Short mmCIF file of C-alpha atoms in Angstrom, two decimals:
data_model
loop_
_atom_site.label_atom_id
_atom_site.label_comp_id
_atom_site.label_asym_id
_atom_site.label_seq_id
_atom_site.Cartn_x
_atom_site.Cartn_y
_atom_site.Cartn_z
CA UNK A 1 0.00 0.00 0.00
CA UNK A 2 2.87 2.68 0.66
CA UNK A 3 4.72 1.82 -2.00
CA UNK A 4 1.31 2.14 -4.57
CA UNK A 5 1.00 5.42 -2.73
CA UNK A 6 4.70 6.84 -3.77
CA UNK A 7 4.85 5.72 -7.07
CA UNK A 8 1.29 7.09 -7.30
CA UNK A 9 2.67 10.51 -5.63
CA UNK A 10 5.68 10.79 -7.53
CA UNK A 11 4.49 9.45 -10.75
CA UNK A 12 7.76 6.70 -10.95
CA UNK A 13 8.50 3.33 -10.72
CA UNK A 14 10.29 0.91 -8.33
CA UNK A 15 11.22 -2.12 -8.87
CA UNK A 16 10.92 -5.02 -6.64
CA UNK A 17 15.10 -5.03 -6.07
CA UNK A 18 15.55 -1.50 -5.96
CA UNK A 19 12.84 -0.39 -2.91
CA UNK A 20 15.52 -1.06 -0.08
CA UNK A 21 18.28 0.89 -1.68
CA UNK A 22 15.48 4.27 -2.57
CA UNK A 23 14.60 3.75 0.56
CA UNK A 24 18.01 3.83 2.43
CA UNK A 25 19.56 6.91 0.21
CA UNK A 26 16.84 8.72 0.65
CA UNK A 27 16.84 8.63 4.14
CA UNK A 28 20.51 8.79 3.96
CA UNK A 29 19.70 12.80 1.95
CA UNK A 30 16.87 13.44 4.85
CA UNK A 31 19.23 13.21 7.63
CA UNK A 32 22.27 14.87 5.30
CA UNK A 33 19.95 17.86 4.50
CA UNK A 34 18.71 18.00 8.34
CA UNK A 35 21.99 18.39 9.53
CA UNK A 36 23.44 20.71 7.16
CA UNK A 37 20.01 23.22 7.81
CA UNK A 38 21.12 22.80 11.65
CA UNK A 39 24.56 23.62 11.07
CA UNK A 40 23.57 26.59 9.40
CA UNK A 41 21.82 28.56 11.61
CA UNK A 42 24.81 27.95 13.92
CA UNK A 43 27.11 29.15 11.08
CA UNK A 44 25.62 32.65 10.80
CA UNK A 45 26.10 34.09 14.24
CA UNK A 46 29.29 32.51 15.12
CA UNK A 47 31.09 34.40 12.48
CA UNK A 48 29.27 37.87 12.32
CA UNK A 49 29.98 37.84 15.93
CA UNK A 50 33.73 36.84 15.32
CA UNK A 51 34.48 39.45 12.70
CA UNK A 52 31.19 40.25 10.31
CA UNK A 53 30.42 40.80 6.72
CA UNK A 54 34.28 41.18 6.01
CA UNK A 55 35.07 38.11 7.65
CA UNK A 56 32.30 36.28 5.76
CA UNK A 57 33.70 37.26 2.37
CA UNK A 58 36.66 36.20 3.61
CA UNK A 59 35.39 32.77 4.51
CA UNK A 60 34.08 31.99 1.30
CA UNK A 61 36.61 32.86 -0.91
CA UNK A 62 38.99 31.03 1.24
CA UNK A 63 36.47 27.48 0.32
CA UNK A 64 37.07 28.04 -3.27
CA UNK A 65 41.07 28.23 -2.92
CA UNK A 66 40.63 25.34 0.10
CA UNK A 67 39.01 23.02 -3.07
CA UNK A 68 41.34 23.54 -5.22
CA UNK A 69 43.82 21.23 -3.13
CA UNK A 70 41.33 18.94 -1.77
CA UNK A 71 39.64 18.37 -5.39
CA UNK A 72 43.24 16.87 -6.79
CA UNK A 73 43.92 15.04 -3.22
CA UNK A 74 40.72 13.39 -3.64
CA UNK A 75 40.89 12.00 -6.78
CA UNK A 76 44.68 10.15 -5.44
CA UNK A 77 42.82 8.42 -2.96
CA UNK A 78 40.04 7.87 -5.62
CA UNK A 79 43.50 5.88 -7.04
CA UNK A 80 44.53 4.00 -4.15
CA UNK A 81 41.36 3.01 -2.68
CA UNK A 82 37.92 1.64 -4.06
CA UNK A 83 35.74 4.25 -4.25
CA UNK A 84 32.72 3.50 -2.11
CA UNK A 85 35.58 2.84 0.97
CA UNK A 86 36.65 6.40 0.19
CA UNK A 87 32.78 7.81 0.50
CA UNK A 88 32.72 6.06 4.04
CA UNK A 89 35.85 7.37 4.92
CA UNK A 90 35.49 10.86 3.81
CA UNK A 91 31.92 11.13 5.79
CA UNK A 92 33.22 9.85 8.57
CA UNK A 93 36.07 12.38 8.60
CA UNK A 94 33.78 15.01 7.97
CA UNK A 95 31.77 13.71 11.39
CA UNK A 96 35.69 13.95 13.57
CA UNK A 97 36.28 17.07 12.43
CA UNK A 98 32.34 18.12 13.31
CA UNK A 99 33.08 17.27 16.81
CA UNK A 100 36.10 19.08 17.36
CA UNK A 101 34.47 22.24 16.63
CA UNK A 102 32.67 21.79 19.92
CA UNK A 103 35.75 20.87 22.06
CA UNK A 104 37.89 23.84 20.17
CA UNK A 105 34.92 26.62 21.34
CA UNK A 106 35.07 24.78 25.17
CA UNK A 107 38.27 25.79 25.42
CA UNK A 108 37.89 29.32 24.36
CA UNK A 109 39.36 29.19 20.76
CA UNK A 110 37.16 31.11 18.52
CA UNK A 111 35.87 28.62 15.62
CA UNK A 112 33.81 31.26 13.54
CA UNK A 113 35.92 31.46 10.61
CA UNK A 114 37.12 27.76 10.88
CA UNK A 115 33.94 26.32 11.02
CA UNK A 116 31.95 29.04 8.38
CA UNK A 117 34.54 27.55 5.95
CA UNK A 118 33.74 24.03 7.20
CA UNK A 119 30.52 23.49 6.31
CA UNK A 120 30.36 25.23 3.16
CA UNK A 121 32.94 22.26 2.31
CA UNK A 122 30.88 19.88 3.89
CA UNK A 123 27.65 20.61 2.28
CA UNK A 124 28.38 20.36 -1.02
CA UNK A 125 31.05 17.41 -0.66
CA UNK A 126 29.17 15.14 1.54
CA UNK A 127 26.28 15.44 -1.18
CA UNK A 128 28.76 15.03 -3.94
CA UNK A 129 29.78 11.71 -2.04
CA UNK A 130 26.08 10.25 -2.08
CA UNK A 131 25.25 11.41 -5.46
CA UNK A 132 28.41 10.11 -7.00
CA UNK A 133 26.90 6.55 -4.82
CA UNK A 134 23.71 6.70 -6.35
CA UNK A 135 25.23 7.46 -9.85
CA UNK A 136 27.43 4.49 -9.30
CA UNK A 137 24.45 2.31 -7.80
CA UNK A 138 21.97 2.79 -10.68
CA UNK A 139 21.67 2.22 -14.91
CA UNK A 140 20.50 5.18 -16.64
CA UNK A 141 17.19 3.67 -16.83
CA UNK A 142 17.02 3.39 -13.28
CA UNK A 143 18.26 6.58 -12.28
CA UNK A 144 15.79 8.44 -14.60
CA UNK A 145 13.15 6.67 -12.08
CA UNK A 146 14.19 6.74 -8.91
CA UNK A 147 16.40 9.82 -8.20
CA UNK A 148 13.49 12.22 -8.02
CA UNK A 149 12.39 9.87 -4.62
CA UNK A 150 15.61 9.68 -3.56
CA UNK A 151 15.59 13.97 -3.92
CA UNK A 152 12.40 14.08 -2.35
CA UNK A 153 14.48 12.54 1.18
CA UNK A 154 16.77 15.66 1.09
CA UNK A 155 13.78 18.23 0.38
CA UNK A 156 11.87 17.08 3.26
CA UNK A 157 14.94 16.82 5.05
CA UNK A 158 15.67 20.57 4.73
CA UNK A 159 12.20 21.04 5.96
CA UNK A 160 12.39 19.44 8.96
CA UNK A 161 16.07 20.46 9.89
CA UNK A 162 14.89 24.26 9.21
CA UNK A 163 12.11 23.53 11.65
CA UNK A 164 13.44 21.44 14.19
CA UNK A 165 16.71 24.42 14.75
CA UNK A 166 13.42 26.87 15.40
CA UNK A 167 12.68 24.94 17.67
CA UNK A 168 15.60 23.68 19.59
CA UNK A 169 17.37 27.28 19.74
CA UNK A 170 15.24 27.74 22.71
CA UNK A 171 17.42 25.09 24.61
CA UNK A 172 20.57 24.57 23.40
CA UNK A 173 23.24 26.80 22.47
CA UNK A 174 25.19 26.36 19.11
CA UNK A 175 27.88 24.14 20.10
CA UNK A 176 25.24 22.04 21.58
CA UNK A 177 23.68 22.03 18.52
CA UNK A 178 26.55 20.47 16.48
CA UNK A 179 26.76 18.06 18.97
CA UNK A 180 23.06 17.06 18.11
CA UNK A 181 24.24 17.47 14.69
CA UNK A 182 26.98 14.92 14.57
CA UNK A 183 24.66 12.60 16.06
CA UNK A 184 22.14 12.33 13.36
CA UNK A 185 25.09 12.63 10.99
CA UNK A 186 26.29 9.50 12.50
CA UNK A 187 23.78 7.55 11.41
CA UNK A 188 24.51 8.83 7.96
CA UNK A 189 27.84 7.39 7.78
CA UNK A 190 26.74 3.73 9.07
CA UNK A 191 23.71 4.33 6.24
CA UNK A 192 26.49 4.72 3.77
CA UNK A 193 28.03 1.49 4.62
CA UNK A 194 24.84 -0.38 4.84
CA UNK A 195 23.98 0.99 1.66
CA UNK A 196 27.37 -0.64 0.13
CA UNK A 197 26.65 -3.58 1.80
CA UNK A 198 23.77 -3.91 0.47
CA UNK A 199 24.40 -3.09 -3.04
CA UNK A 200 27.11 -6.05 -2.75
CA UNK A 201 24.34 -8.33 -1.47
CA UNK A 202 22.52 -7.49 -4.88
CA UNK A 203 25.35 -7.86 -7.03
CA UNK A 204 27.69 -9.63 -5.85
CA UNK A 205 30.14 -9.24 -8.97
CA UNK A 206 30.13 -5.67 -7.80
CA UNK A 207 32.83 -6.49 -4.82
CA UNK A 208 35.55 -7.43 -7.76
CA UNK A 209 34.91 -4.30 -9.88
CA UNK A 210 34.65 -1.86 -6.47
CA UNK A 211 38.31 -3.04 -5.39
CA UNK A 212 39.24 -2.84 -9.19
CA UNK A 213 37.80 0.56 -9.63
CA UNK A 214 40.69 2.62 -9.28
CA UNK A 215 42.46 0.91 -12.36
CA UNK A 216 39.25 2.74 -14.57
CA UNK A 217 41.06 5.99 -14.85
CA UNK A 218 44.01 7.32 -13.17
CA UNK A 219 43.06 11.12 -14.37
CA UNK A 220 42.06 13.42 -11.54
CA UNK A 221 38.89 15.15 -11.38
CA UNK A 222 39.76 18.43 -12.92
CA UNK A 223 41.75 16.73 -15.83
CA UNK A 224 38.77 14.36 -16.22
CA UNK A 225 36.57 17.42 -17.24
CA UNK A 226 38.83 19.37 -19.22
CA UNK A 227 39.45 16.16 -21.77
CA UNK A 228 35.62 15.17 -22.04
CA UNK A 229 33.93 17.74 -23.97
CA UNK A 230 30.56 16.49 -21.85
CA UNK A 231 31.98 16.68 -18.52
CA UNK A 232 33.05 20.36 -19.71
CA UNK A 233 29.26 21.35 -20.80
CA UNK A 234 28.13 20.10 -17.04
CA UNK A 235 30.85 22.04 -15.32
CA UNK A 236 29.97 25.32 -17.49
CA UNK A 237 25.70 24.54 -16.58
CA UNK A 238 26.86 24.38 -12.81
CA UNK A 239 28.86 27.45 -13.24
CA UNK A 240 25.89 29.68 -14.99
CA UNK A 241 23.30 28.11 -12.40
CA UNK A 242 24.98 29.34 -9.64
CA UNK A 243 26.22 32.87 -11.32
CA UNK A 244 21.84 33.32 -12.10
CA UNK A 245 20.96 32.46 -8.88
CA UNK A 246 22.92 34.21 -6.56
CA UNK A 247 23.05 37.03 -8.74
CA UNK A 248 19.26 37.02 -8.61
CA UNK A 249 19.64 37.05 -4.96
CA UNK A 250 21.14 40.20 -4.78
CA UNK A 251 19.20 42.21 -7.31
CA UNK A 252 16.22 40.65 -4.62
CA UNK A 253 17.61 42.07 -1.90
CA UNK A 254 18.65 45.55 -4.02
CA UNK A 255 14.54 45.61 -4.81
CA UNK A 256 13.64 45.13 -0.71
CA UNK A 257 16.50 47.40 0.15
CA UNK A 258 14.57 50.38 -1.85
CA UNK A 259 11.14 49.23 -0.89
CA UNK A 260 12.12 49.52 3.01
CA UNK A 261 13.86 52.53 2.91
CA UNK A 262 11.21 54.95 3.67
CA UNK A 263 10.46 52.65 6.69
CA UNK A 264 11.44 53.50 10.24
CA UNK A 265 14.00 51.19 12.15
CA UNK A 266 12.25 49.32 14.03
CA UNK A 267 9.71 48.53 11.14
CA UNK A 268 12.07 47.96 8.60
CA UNK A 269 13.58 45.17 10.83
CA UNK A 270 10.22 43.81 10.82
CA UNK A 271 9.35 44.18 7.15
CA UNK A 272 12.40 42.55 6.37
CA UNK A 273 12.10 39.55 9.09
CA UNK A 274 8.42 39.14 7.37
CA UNK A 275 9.34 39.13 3.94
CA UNK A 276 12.31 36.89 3.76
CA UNK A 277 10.32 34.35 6.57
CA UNK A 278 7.30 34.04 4.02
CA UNK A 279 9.48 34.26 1.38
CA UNK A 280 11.58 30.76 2.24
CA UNK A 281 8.71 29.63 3.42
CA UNK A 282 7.11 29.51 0.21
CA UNK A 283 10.42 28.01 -1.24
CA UNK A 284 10.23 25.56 0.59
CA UNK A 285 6.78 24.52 0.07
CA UNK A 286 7.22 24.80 -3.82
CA UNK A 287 10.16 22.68 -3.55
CA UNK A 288 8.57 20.35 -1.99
CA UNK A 289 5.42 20.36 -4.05
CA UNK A 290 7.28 20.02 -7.64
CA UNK A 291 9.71 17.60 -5.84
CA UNK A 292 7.09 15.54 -5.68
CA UNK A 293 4.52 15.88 -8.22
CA UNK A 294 6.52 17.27 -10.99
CA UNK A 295 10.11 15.96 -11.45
CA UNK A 296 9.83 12.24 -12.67
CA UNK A 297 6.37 13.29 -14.48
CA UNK A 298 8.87 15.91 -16.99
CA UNK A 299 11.80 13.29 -17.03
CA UNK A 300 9.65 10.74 -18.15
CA UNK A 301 6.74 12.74 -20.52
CA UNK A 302 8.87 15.30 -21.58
CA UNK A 303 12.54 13.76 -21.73
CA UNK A 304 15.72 14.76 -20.38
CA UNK A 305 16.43 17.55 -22.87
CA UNK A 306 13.05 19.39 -22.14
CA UNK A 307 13.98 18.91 -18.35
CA UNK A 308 17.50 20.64 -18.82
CA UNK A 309 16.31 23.76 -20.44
CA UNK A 310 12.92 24.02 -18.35
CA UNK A 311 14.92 26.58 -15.44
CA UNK A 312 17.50 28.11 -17.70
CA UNK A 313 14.06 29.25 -20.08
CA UNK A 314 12.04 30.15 -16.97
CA UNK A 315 15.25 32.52 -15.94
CA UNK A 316 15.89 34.30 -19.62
CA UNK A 317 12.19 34.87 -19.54
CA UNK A 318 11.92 35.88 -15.83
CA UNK A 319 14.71 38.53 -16.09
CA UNK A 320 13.92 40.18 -18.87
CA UNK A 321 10.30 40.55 -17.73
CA UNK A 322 11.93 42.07 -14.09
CA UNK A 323 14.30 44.26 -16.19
CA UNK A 324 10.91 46.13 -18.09
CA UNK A 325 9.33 45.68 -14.74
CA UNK A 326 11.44 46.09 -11.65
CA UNK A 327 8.60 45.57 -9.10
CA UNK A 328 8.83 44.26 -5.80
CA UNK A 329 5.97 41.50 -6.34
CA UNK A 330 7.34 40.27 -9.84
CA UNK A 331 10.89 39.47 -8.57
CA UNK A 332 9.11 37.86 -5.21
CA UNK A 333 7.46 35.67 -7.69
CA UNK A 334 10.04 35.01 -9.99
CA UNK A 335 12.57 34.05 -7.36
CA UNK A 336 10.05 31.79 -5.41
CA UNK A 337 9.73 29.96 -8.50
CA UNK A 338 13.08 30.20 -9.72
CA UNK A 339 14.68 28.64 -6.53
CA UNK A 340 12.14 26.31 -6.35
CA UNK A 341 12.26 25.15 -9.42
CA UNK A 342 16.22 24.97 -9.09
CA UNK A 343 16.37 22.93 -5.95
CA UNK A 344 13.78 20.32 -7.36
CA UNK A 345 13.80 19.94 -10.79
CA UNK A 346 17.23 21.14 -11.74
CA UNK A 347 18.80 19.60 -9.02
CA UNK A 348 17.87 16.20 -9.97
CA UNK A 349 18.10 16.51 -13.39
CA UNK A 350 22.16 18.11 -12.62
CA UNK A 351 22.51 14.27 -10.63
CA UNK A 352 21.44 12.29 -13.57
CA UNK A 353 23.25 13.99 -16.24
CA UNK A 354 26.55 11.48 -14.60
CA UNK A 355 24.40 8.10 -15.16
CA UNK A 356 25.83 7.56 -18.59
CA UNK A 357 29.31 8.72 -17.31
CA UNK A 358 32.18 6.46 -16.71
CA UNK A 359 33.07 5.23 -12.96
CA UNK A 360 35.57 7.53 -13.23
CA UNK A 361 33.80 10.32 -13.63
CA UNK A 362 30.93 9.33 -11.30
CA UNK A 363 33.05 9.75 -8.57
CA UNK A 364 36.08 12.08 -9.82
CA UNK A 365 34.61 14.57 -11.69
CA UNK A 366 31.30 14.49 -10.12
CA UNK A 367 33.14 15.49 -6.82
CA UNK A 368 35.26 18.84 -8.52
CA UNK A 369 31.60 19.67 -9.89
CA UNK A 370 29.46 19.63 -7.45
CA UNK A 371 32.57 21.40 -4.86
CA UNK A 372 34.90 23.79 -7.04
CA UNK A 373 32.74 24.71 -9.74
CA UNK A 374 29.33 25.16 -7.28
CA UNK A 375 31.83 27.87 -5.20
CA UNK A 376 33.24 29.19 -8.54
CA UNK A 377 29.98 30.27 -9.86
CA UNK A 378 29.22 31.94 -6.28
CA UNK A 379 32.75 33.48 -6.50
CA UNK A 380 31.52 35.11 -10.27
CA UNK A 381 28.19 36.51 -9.05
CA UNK A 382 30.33 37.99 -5.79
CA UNK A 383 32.75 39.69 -8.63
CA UNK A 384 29.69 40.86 -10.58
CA UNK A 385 27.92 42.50 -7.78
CA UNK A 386 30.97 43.88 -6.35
CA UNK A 387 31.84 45.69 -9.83
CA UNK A 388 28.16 46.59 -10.01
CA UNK A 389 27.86 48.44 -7.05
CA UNK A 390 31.01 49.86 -7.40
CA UNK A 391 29.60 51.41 -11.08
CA UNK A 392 26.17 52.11 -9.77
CA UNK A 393 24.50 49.57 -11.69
CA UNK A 394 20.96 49.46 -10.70
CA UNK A 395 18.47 46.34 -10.25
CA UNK A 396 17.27 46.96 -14.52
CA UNK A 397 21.08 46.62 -15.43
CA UNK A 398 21.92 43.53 -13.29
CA UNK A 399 18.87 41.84 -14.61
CA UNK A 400 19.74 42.33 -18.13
CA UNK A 401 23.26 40.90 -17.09
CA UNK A 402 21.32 37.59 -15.73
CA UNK A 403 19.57 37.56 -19.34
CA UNK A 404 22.52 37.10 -21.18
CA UNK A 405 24.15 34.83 -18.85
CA UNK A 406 20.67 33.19 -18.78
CA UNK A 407 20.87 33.14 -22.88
CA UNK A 408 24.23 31.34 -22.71
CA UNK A 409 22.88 29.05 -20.00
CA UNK A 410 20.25 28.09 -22.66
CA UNK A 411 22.46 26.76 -25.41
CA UNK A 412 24.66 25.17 -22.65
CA UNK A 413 21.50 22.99 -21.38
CA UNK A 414 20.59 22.63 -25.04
CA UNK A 415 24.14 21.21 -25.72
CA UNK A 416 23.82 18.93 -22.56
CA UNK A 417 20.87 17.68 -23.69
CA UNK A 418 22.38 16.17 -26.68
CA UNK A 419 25.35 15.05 -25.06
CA UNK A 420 23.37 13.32 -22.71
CA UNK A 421 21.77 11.11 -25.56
CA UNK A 422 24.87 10.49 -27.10
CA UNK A 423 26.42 8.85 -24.17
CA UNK A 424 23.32 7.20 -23.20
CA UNK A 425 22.64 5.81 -26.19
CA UNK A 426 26.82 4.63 -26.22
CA UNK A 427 26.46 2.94 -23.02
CA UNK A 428 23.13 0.70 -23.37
CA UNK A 429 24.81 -1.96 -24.82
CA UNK A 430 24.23 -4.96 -23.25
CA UNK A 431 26.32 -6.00 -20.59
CA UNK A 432 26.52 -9.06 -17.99
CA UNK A 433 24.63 -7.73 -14.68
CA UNK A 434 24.64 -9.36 -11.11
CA UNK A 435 21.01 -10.59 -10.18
CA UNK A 436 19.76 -6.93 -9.89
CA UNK A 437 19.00 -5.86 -13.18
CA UNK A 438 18.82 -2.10 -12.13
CA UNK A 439 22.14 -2.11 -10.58
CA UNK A 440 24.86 -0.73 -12.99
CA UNK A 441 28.01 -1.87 -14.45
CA UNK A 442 30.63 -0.96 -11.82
CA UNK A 443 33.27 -0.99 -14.44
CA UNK A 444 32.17 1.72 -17.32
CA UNK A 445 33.57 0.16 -20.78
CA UNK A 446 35.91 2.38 -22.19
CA UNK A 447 35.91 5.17 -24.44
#
C-alpha cells in the first residue's frame, strides 16, 4: 500500500530489487539535508559575531582556494582506494572534524571562521559523495526513475532540519547544537556502509569491480573534465546556475533594500524579518510540491532535454520581464519559483546527467563539480555584484546581465541535452549484470 502510494505521488517506478536501496539513500539525503540546515543557523552568528560581513567574504573565498587542493587530493585516494571505501571514509572524517568544533569553542578558541569555511565544504562534498553513490548504484534507466524519490528525502529533510533548529534554539546553544548534529550525521555514515553492503548483497560481482575501480582511470577530477567535452558542458551549466541564482539574490535584496527605505527602524527590521520568513517559506513549500509531483512526471513525458532547459528558459524569460518591470511582487514571484524550481527539478536533473558517465567520472569529476565549480559560480556573481555596485548599476542593469548569462545558459543545457543522448545511447549496450538488473556496471567500458 505505501509503495502504490509513492509511485502514485511521484508518478515513478520501483522495482521489486531496488525499494531497499530508494529507501536507504533517501533517508541517507533526509538526515544529510537536516543536519546541514542545523549547522547553518549555527554558522551565521558565530562568524558575524567573530568578525562580520568582512570576515564572511573572507570565509568563502577562502572554500574556493581550500578546493582547489582537496579536489586533486581526492581523486589520489580515488586511485589508491575503491571508491565507495573512500565515500565512508570521507563522511566519517567530515563527522571527527564536526566534533572538534565543539571541544575547540570549550576551550575558548574562537571557531567562527574555521567552522563558516567548514561546512560550506561539507555541504556540497558530503552530497557530492552520495550522489556520486547513487550514480554508481543505478543504470541510466534506473536513475531516470528513482532519483526524483531519492531527492524528495533531502527536500523534506531541509524542511524538517529548518524547523526542528526553530525549535531547539530555545534550549541549546550552538555548540550544543553540532553536537546534536553529529549525532544524526552518525547515522549517515553507518547508512552509507549499509547501503554498500547492500548493493554487494545485490550484485555480488560488484565487490571485484569496487576493489578494481581505481584501475578505470588514473586522471584526476579536474583533468577528467577538461578532456571530455561532456563533462566540460556540465561544469559550465553548474557554473551559470549558480552565477543566475545568486546574482538574482542580490538584485532581490537591491529591490527590498529600496522598498524599506522609507520605513522606520524598528519597522524595517520587521518588514524585512516578514518578507524573507514568508518568502523561504514559500520556497520551501514549492520545492517540496514540484519535488514531488513534478520531477519524474517531466523526465519521463517530456525527456531529459526538455527537463535541462525548463529553469535556464524560466530565468531568460523571468529577467527580462523584471528588467521592463522592476517591481517588488514580480521578482518575489520570480525568485520563489526560480529557486524552487532549481532545488527540485534542476537539481535532480544536474545528478542524472553522470548516469551515462564512466566510474571515473561518477566519482572524480562528479566530486570537482558539485565542490569547485558550485563555489566558482558563487565566487563570479560575488565579482559581478561587487563591480556593479562599485559602477552604480541598478536592479534593470543587473537583470539584463542575468539575461545574457541566462541566454548562454540556454544553449549550454541545449548542448547537454544532446550530449546526454549520445552517451546514453553509447552505453546501453548490453552487458553481464549481477542478479539486480537495475544495478549498474561498476566498471564503465571504455571510451
Amino acid at each position: 500500500m505505501l509503495l502504490w502510494f509513492v509511485e502514485t505521488l511521484f508518478g515513478a517506478k520501483i522495482k521489486p530489487n531496488e525499494r531497499r536501496l530508494v529507501a536507504l539513500l533517501a533517508l541517507n539525503l533526509f538526515l544529510v539535508l537536516s543536519v546541514y540546515y542545523i549547522l547553518k543557523v549555527v554558522r551565521e552568528p558565530l562568524i558575524l559575531l567573530e568578525g562580520g560581513v568582512a570576515m564572511r567574504n573572507a570565509a568563502r573565498g577562502a572554500q574556493a582556494g581550500l578546493l582547489l587542493f582537496l579536489v586533486p587530493l581526492y581523486g589520489r585516494l580515488l586511485n589508491r582506494r575503491p571508491p565507495r571505501t573512500i565515500v565512508t571514509r570521507v563522511l566519517f572524517g567530515f563527522l571527527l572534524s564536526m566534533l572538534a568544533f565543539p571541544l575547540l569553542s570549550w576551550w575558548g578558541v574562537p571557531v567562527g571562521f574555521a567552522f563558516f569555511v567548514w561546512l560550506g565544504i561539507f555541504s556540497i562534498t558530503v552530497l557530492a559523495q552520495l550522489w556520486s553513490l547513487a550514480n554508481d548504484l543505478f543504470s541510466e534507466e534506473a536513475g531516470k526513475r528513482v532519483f526524483s524519490i531519492v531527492a524528495a528525502g533531502g527536500t523534506l529533510g531541509g524542511l524538517l532540519g529548518a524547523q526542528l533548529v526553530a525549535f531547539l534554539t530555545r534550549w541549546l546553544d550552538p555548540m550544543q547544537l553540532v553536537v546534536l548534529a553529529a549525532l544524526i550525521f552518525s547515522l549517515c555514515v553507518l547508512l552509507t556502509r549499509a547501503i554498500c553492503a547492500l548493493a554487494d548483497t545485490l550484485a555480488p560481482d560488484a565487490r571485484l569491480a569496487n576493489a578494481e575501480a581505481s584501475t578505470t582511470s588514473a586522471h584526476g577530477g579536474f583533468t577528467l573534465i577538461l578532456r571530455d567535452p561532456y563533462l566540460l558542458l556540465i561544469a559550465g551549466s553548474v557554473i551559470l546556475l549558480n552565477l543566475v541564482n545568486t546574482t538574482g539574490d542580490q538584485v532581490l535584496a537591491m529591490i527590498v533594500q529600496t522598498q524599506s527605505a522609507a520605513l522606520g527602524s524598528e519597522d524595517r527590521e520587521q518588514f524585512l524579518m516578514e518578507f524573507y520568513a514568508s518568502f523561504q517559506t514559500w520556497v520551501g513549500l514549492l520545492t517540496a510540491l514540484m519535488q514531488v509531483l513534478t520531477v519524474a512526471r517531466i523526465v519521463r513525458t517530456a525527456g531529459m532535454r526538455t527537463a535541462l532547459l525548463a529553469v535556464p528558459v524560466l530565468a531568460f524569460g523571468g529577467y527580462g520581464a523584471l528588467a521592463l518591470f522592476p517591481a517588488l511582487g514580480l521578482i518575489r514571484v520570480l525568485k520563489i519559483v526560480e529557486n524552487s524550481a532549481g532545488y527540485s527539478l534542476q537539481n535532480t536533473v544536474q545528478q542524472m546527467l553522470f548516469l551515462p558517465t564512466s566510474r571515473g567520472a561518477k566519482y572524480k569529476a562528479k566530486s570537482a563539480t558539485d565542490t569547485f565549480f558550485v563555489r566558482l559560480g558563487d565566487l563570479c556573481s560575488w565579482a559581478l555584484v561587487t563591480v556593479a555596485l562599485a559602477a552604480g548599476w541598478g536592479t534593470t542593469t543587473l537583470a539584463l546581465v542575468n539575461v545574457a548569462v541566462a541566454a548562454l545558459w540556454v544553449l549550454v543545457a541545449a548542448l547537454l541535452g544532446r550530449g546526454y543522448a549520445a552517451n546514453a545511447a553509447r552505453r546501453r549496450a548490453p552487458v553481464p549484470h549481477g542478479p539486480w538488473l537495475g544495478l549498474a556496471p561498476a566498471v564503465s567500458p571504455k571510451r
